[in-house]
Amino acid sequence: MNKNRKVVLVGTGFVGMSMAYSFLSTGGIDELVLIDVNHDKAEGEAMDLQHGLPYAEGKLEIRSGDYSECKDAEIVVITAGVTMKEGETRLDIAAKDTKIIKSVTENIMASGFDGIIVVASNPVDSMTYVAQKVSGLPKERVIGSGTILDTARLRYLMSKYLHISTNNMHLYIMGEHGDSSFVPWTNAYIGCQSLLDLLDEQGKDFNDLLEIYTQVQQAGYEIIKRKHSTYYGIGLSLNRLVRALLNDENVILTVSAYQQGEYGQEGLYIGVPAIVNRAGVTKIIKLELNDVDQAKFDASCETLKKLNAEVIEPLL
């Protein structure tokens, strides 16, 4: 990797461009290169962003390009893929996106790329698995957006419920970025106090938490029902992940990370709290899950293992 903070974005749809646009406000990168199968679209998006650079935070170069630009990039973010339609689940689009991610990753690696790949294409856990298998990069340097967005949704709703800042919401969504995700409530803290203890103090009903989780789990579907796709939340989530990697932050984020027995599972990517820095995922945080939560995690893993075996592997 070089010292220049160069990021390549593959896929200039709503998700990718929400991330790209957010960097004009936050800064944190030096170069942003846009790649898309529709070259005119990538060029047009680059031009549009360039015209906002006089008002951007920091100095930033933006342009469209081809896969040769990946050679000296520190991070390549993949958002390419089909758009989930109303009535579809993230798992329904797995076969289509596997073919896309396989081709994209082959093109990235053909450039001589040796940085970090961040995957946001759905179903993200399985597409991260595809990108790692095809790229051959170390597993800690292929990272999925995992449940970063789900966790943000949870913290937002809990903040509204408790009237406490999101900065003090230390709770996570784990598992698949999808219907089998879950919240390990016994590991949830508000500031330094256990969430469950706080609920007891305030006389609040645990069923309220279950309703909040349902809202989180269904949030993507509800947004799609109203505006056909979701992109602002995940765009900002990707911005946060990219900056954490480039800034060597050693921050805990719920990314899709490769499992090597930390929670009794191996051989797949899934959303867990992990420390991320300039080297990628350096450590998966091992929470003490109770029997109920461990069963939920195992079930989520089995959903992904089945998908990987029956749909993904035959296409690789």
CSV table of C-alpha atoms in Angstrom, one decimal:
chain,number,residue,atom,x,y,z
A,1,MET,CA,0.0,0.0,0.0
A,2,ASN,CA,1.1,3.5,-0.6
A,3,LYS,CA,0.7,6.6,1.5
A,4,ASN,CA,-1.8,8.2,-0.8
A,5,ARG,CA,-5.4,7.6,0.4
A,6,LYS,CA,-6.7,6.3,-2.9
A,7,VAL,CA,-10.1,4.6,-2.9
A,8,VAL,CA,-11.7,2.9,-6.0
A,9,LEU,CA,-15.4,2.5,-6.1
A,10,VAL,CA,-16.9,-0.2,-8.3
A,11,GLY,CA,-20.5,0.4,-8.9
A,12,THR,CA,-22.0,3.9,-9.3
A,13,GLY,CA,-25.6,3.1,-8.3
A,14,PHE,CA,-27.4,4.8,-5.4
A,15,VAL,CA,-25.4,3.1,-2.7
A,16,GLY,CA,-22.0,3.7,-4.2
A,17,MET,CA,-22.7,7.3,-5.0
A,18,SER,CA,-24.2,8.0,-1.6
A,19,MET,CA,-20.8,6.9,-0.2
A,20,ALA,CA,-18.9,8.9,-2.8
A,21,TYR,CA,-21.0,12.1,-2.2
A,22,SER,CA,-20.5,11.7,1.6
A,23,PHE,CA,-16.7,12.0,1.3
A,24,LEU,CA,-17.1,15.6,0.0
A,25,SER,CA,-18.5,16.5,3.4
A,26,THR,CA,-16.3,14.4,5.6
A,27,GLY,CA,-13.0,14.3,3.7
A,28,GLY,CA,-10.5,11.6,4.7
A,29,ILE,CA,-9.4,10.4,1.3
A,30,ASP,CA,-7.2,11.9,-1.4
A,31,GLU,CA,-8.4,10.2,-4.6
A,32,LEU,CA,-11.7,8.6,-5.5
A,33,VAL,CA,-12.0,6.7,-8.8
A,34,LEU,CA,-15.4,5.6,-10.1
A,35,ILE,CA,-15.7,2.4,-12.1
A,36,ASP,CA,-19.0,1.1,-13.7
A,37,VAL,CA,-19.9,-1.2,-16.5
A,38,ASN,CA,-21.7,1.8,-17.8
A,39,HIS,CA,-18.7,4.0,-18.5
A,40,ASP,CA,-20.7,7.1,-19.4
A,41,LYS,CA,-22.6,6.8,-16.0
A,42,ALA,CA,-19.3,6.7,-14.1
A,43,GLU,CA,-17.9,9.7,-16.1
A,44,GLY,CA,-21.1,11.7,-15.5
A,45,GLU,CA,-21.1,11.0,-11.8
A,46,ALA,CA,-17.5,12.0,-11.5
A,47,MET,CA,-18.2,15.3,-13.3
A,48,ASP,CA,-21.1,16.0,-11.1
A,49,LEU,CA,-19.1,15.4,-7.9
A,50,GLN,CA,-16.1,17.4,-9.3
A,51,HIS,CA,-18.4,20.5,-9.5
A,52,GLY,CA,-18.9,20.4,-5.8
A,53,LEU,CA,-15.2,20.2,-4.9
A,54,PRO,CA,-14.8,23.9,-4.3
A,55,TYR,CA,-17.1,23.5,-1.3
A,56,ALA,CA,-15.8,20.1,-0.2
A,57,GLU,CA,-14.0,19.3,3.0
A,58,GLY,CA,-10.3,19.0,2.3
A,59,LYS,CA,-8.5,18.4,-1.0
A,60,LEU,CA,-9.9,15.5,-3.1
A,61,GLU,CA,-9.4,14.3,-6.6
A,62,ILE,CA,-12.3,12.6,-8.3
A,63,ARG,CA,-12.4,10.9,-11.7
A,64,SER,CA,-13.8,8.0,-13.6
A,65,GLY,CA,-11.5,5.2,-14.7
A,66,ASP,CA,-11.0,1.5,-15.4
A,67,TYR,CA,-9.8,-1.5,-13.4
A,68,SER,CA,-6.1,-0.5,-13.9
A,69,GLU,CA,-6.7,2.2,-11.3
A,70,CYS,CA,-7.0,-0.5,-8.7
A,71,LYS,CA,-3.3,-1.3,-8.9
A,72,ASP,CA,-2.2,1.4,-6.4
A,73,ALA,CA,-5.4,1.8,-4.5
A,74,GLU,CA,-5.5,1.2,-0.8
A,75,ILE,CA,-9.1,0.3,-0.7
A,76,VAL,CA,-11.6,-0.9,-3.4
A,77,VAL,CA,-15.2,-0.7,-2.4
A,78,ILE,CA,-17.6,-2.9,-4.3
A,79,THR,CA,-21.3,-1.9,-4.5
A,80,ALA,CA,-22.0,-3.3,-7.9
A,81,GLY,CA,-24.9,-5.7,-8.1
A,82,VAL,CA,-28.6,-6.0,-8.9
A,83,THR,CA,-31.2,-3.9,-7.0
A,84,MET,CA,-33.4,-5.8,-4.6
A,85,LYS,CA,-37.0,-5.4,-5.6
A,86,GLU,CA,-40.1,-5.3,-3.4
A,87,GLY,CA,-41.0,-8.8,-2.3
A,88,GLU,CA,-37.4,-10.1,-2.7
A,89,THR,CA,-35.0,-10.9,0.1
A,90,ARG,CA,-31.3,-10.3,0.1
A,91,LEU,CA,-30.8,-14.0,-0.4
A,92,ASP,CA,-33.0,-14.1,-3.5
A,93,ILE,CA,-30.5,-12.1,-5.5
A,94,ALA,CA,-27.5,-14.3,-4.5
A,95,ALA,CA,-27.0,-16.1,-7.8
A,96,LYS,CA,-27.1,-12.9,-9.9
A,97,ASP,CA,-24.7,-11.0,-7.7
A,98,THR,CA,-22.3,-13.9,-7.3
A,99,LYS,CA,-21.6,-13.8,-11.1
A,100,ILE,CA,-21.2,-10.0,-10.9
A,101,ILE,CA,-18.9,-10.0,-7.8
A,102,LYS,CA,-16.8,-12.9,-9.3
A,103,SER,CA,-16.2,-10.9,-12.5
A,104,VAL,CA,-15.5,-7.6,-10.6
A,105,THR,CA,-13.0,-9.3,-8.3
A,106,GLU,CA,-11.2,-10.9,-11.1
A,107,ASN,CA,-10.8,-7.6,-12.8
A,108,ILE,CA,-9.6,-5.9,-9.6
A,109,MET,CA,-6.9,-8.6,-9.0
A,110,ALA,CA,-5.8,-8.5,-12.6
A,111,SER,CA,-4.5,-5.0,-12.0
A,112,GLY,CA,-2.1,-6.2,-9.4
A,113,PHE,CA,-4.1,-4.8,-6.5
A,114,ASP,CA,-2.9,-5.7,-3.0
A,115,GLY,CA,-5.0,-3.6,-0.6
A,116,ILE,CA,-8.3,-4.1,1.2
A,117,ILE,CA,-11.5,-5.0,-0.5
A,118,VAL,CA,-14.7,-3.7,1.1
A,119,VAL,CA,-17.9,-5.4,-0.1
A,120,ALA,CA,-21.4,-3.9,0.2
A,121,SER,CA,-23.3,-5.9,-2.5
A,122,ASN,CA,-26.1,-8.1,-1.2
A,123,PRO,CA,-26.3,-10.7,0.3
A,124,VAL,CA,-23.3,-9.1,1.7
A,125,ASP,CA,-21.9,-11.9,3.9
A,126,SER,CA,-21.9,-14.3,0.9
A,127,MET,CA,-20.6,-11.7,-1.5
A,128,THR,CA,-17.7,-11.0,0.8
A,129,TYR,CA,-17.1,-14.8,0.8
A,130,VAL,CA,-17.1,-14.7,-3.0
A,131,ALA,CA,-14.7,-11.8,-3.2
A,132,GLN,CA,-12.2,-13.5,-0.8
A,133,LYS,CA,-12.3,-16.8,-2.6
A,134,VAL,CA,-11.8,-15.2,-6.0
A,135,SER,CA,-9.2,-12.7,-4.9
A,136,GLY,CA,-7.1,-15.0,-2.7
A,137,LEU,CA,-6.3,-12.0,-0.5
A,138,PRO,CA,-5.8,-12.7,3.2
A,139,LYS,CA,-9.2,-13.1,4.9
A,140,GLU,CA,-8.7,-10.1,7.2
A,141,ARG,CA,-8.3,-7.8,4.1
A,142,VAL,CA,-11.6,-8.7,2.6
A,143,ILE,CA,-14.4,-7.2,4.7
A,144,GLY,CA,-18.1,-6.9,4.3
A,145,SER,CA,-20.2,-4.0,5.5
A,146,GLY,CA,-22.0,-6.7,7.6
A,147,THR,CA,-24.4,-5.4,10.2
A,148,ILE,CA,-22.9,-1.9,10.4
A,149,LEU,CA,-26.1,-0.4,9.0
A,150,ASP,CA,-28.3,-2.6,11.1
A,151,THR,CA,-26.4,-1.6,14.2
A,152,ALA,CA,-26.8,2.1,13.3
A,153,ARG,CA,-30.5,1.6,12.9
A,154,LEU,CA,-30.7,-0.1,16.3
A,155,ARG,CA,-28.7,2.7,18.0
A,156,TYR,CA,-30.9,5.3,16.4
A,157,LEU,CA,-34.1,3.7,17.5
A,158,MET,CA,-32.8,3.0,21.0
A,159,SER,CA,-31.6,6.5,21.3
A,160,LYS,CA,-35.1,7.8,20.6
A,161,TYR,CA,-36.6,5.3,23.0
A,162,LEU,CA,-34.3,6.1,25.9
A,163,HIS,CA,-33.8,9.8,25.1
A,164,ILE,CA,-30.0,9.3,25.3
A,165,SER,CA,-27.4,10.1,22.7
A,166,THR,CA,-26.5,7.6,20.1
A,167,ASN,CA,-22.9,8.1,21.2
A,168,ASN,CA,-23.7,6.2,24.4
A,169,MET,CA,-25.5,3.3,22.7
A,170,HIS,CA,-23.1,0.4,23.0
A,171,LEU,CA,-25.2,-2.4,21.5
A,172,TYR,CA,-24.9,-4.5,18.3
A,173,ILE,CA,-26.7,-6.4,15.7
A,174,MET,CA,-25.0,-9.7,15.0
A,175,GLY,CA,-25.4,-12.4,12.4
A,176,GLU,CA,-26.5,-12.3,8.8
A,177,HIS,CA,-27.3,-8.9,7.3
A,178,GLY,CA,-30.8,-10.1,6.8
A,179,ASP,CA,-33.7,-11.9,8.4
A,180,SER,CA,-31.7,-14.1,10.8
A,181,SER,CA,-29.8,-11.3,12.5
A,182,PHE,CA,-30.2,-10.8,16.3
A,183,VAL,CA,-29.4,-8.5,19.2
A,184,PRO,CA,-27.3,-10.0,22.1
A,185,TRP,CA,-29.3,-8.0,24.7
A,186,THR,CA,-27.2,-9.3,27.6
A,187,ASN,CA,-24.2,-7.6,26.0
A,188,ALA,CA,-25.9,-4.3,25.5
A,189,TYR,CA,-24.8,-1.2,27.4
A,190,ILE,CA,-26.0,2.4,27.7
A,191,GLY,CA,-22.8,4.2,28.6
A,192,CYS,CA,-21.4,2.0,31.3
A,193,GLN,CA,-24.7,0.6,32.5
A,194,SER,CA,-26.3,-2.7,31.4
A,195,LEU,CA,-29.3,-2.0,29.2
A,196,LEU,CA,-31.3,-4.6,31.0
A,197,ASP,CA,-30.5,-3.0,34.4
A,198,LEU,CA,-31.5,0.4,33.0
A,199,LEU,CA,-34.9,-1.0,31.8
A,200,ASP,CA,-35.5,-2.5,35.3
A,201,GLU,CA,-34.7,0.9,36.9
A,202,GLN,CA,-37.1,2.7,34.6
A,203,GLY,CA,-39.8,0.1,34.7
A,204,LYS,CA,-39.7,-0.4,30.9
A,205,ASP,CA,-41.0,-3.6,29.2
A,206,PHE,CA,-38.5,-5.9,27.5
A,207,ASN,CA,-41.1,-6.4,24.8
A,208,ASP,CA,-40.4,-2.9,23.7
A,209,LEU,CA,-36.9,-4.1,22.8
A,210,LEU,CA,-38.3,-6.9,20.7
A,211,GLU,CA,-40.5,-4.4,18.8
A,212,ILE,CA,-37.4,-2.2,18.2
A,213,TYR,CA,-35.5,-5.1,16.8
A,214,THR,CA,-38.4,-6.0,14.5
A,215,GLN,CA,-38.3,-2.4,13.2
A,216,VAL,CA,-34.6,-2.8,12.6
A,217,GLN,CA,-34.9,-6.1,10.8
A,218,GLN,CA,-37.7,-4.9,8.6
A,219,ALA,CA,-36.3,-1.4,8.0
A,220,GLY,CA,-34.8,-2.2,4.6
A,221,TYR,CA,-38.0,-3.7,3.3
A,222,GLU,CA,-40.1,-0.8,4.6
A,223,ILE,CA,-37.8,1.8,2.9
A,224,ILE,CA,-37.9,-0.2,-0.4
A,225,LYS,CA,-41.7,-0.3,-0.2
A,226,ARG,CA,-41.8,3.5,0.0
A,227,LYS,CA,-38.8,4.6,-2.2
A,228,HIS,CA,-37.7,1.4,-4.0
A,229,SER,CA,-34.2,1.2,-2.6
A,230,THR,CA,-32.0,2.2,0.4
A,231,TYR,CA,-28.8,4.0,0.1
A,232,TYR,CA,-28.1,7.0,2.4
A,233,GLY,CA,-27.6,4.9,5.5
A,234,ILE,CA,-25.4,2.3,3.9
A,235,GLY,CA,-23.5,5.0,2.1
A,236,LEU,CA,-22.6,6.7,5.3
A,237,SER,CA,-21.8,3.4,6.9
A,238,LEU,CA,-19.3,2.6,4.2
A,239,ASN,CA,-17.8,6.1,4.6
A,240,ARG,CA,-17.3,5.3,8.3
A,241,LEU,CA,-15.7,1.9,7.6
A,242,VAL,CA,-13.3,3.3,5.0
A,243,ARG,CA,-12.1,6.1,7.2
A,244,ALA,CA,-11.7,3.7,10.1
A,245,LEU,CA,-9.4,1.6,7.9
A,246,LEU,CA,-7.4,4.4,6.5
A,247,ASN,CA,-7.0,6.2,9.8
A,248,ASP,CA,-5.8,3.0,11.6
A,249,GLU,CA,-8.5,3.7,14.2
A,250,ASN,CA,-8.6,0.3,16.0
A,251,VAL,CA,-12.4,0.9,16.3
A,252,ILE,CA,-15.0,-1.8,16.9
A,253,LEU,CA,-17.5,-2.1,14.1
A,254,THR,CA,-19.9,-4.9,13.3
A,255,VAL,CA,-18.4,-5.9,9.9
A,256,SER,CA,-18.8,-9.1,8.0
A,257,ALA,CA,-15.6,-10.9,9.1
A,258,TYR,CA,-14.3,-14.4,8.4
A,259,GLN,CA,-15.0,-16.9,11.2
A,260,GLN,CA,-12.2,-19.0,12.6
A,261,GLY,CA,-13.9,-20.5,15.6
A,262,GLU,CA,-14.4,-17.3,17.7
A,263,TYR,CA,-18.1,-18.2,18.1
A,264,GLY,CA,-17.8,-21.9,17.4
A,265,GLN,CA,-18.2,-21.4,13.6
A,266,GLU,CA,-15.7,-21.6,10.8
A,267,GLY,CA,-15.5,-21.1,7.0
A,268,LEU,CA,-17.9,-18.2,6.4
A,269,TYR,CA,-18.2,-14.4,6.7
A,270,ILE,CA,-20.9,-13.0,9.0
A,271,GLY,CA,-21.5,-9.9,11.0
A,272,VAL,CA,-19.7,-9.7,14.3
A,273,PRO,CA,-18.1,-6.9,16.4
A,274,ALA,CA,-14.5,-6.6,15.3
A,275,ILE,CA,-11.5,-4.3,15.6
A,276,VAL,CA,-10.6,-2.7,12.3
A,277,ASN,CA,-7.5,-0.7,11.4
A,278,ARG,CA,-5.1,-0.1,8.5
A,279,ALA,CA,-4.4,-3.9,8.3
A,280,GLY,CA,-8.1,-4.8,8.0
A,281,VAL,CA,-9.9,-6.9,10.6
A,282,THR,CA,-7.3,-7.5,13.3
A,283,LYS,CA,-9.5,-9.1,16.0
A,284,ILE,CA,-13.0,-10.4,16.3
A,285,ILE,CA,-14.4,-9.4,19.7
A,286,LYS,CA,-15.6,-12.5,21.5
A,287,LEU,CA,-18.8,-11.8,23.5
A,288,GLU,CA,-20.1,-14.2,26.0
A,289,LEU,CA,-23.4,-15.3,24.3
A,290,ASN,CA,-26.1,-17.0,26.4
A,291,ASP,CA,-27.6,-20.2,25.0
A,292,VAL,CA,-30.4,-18.4,23.3
A,293,ASP,CA,-28.1,-16.0,21.5
A,294,GLN,CA,-25.6,-18.7,20.6
A,295,ALA,CA,-28.4,-20.7,19.0
A,296,LYS,CA,-29.5,-17.6,17.0
A,297,PHE,CA,-25.9,-17.1,15.8
A,298,ASP,CA,-25.6,-20.8,14.8
A,299,ALA,CA,-28.9,-20.6,12.9
A,300,SER,CA,-27.8,-17.5,11.1
A,301,CYS,CA,-24.5,-19.2,10.2
A,302,GLU,CA,-26.4,-22.3,8.9
A,303,THR,CA,-28.5,-20.1,6.7
A,304,LEU,CA,-25.4,-18.6,5.1
A,305,LYS,CA,-23.5,-22.0,4.9
A,306,LYS,CA,-26.5,-23.5,3.0
A,307,LEU,CA,-26.6,-20.5,0.6
A,308,ASN,CA,-22.8,-20.7,0.1
A,309,ALA,CA,-22.9,-24.5,-0.6
A,310,GLU,CA,-26.0,-24.6,-2.8
A,311,VAL,CA,-25.8,-21.4,-4.7
A,312,ILE,CA,-22.4,-19.7,-4.4
A,313,GLU,CA,-19.9,-22.6,-4.7
A,314,PRO,CA,-21.3,-24.1,-7.9
A,315,LEU,CA,-20.8,-20.7,-9.6
A,316,LEU,CA,-17.2,-20.3,-8.4
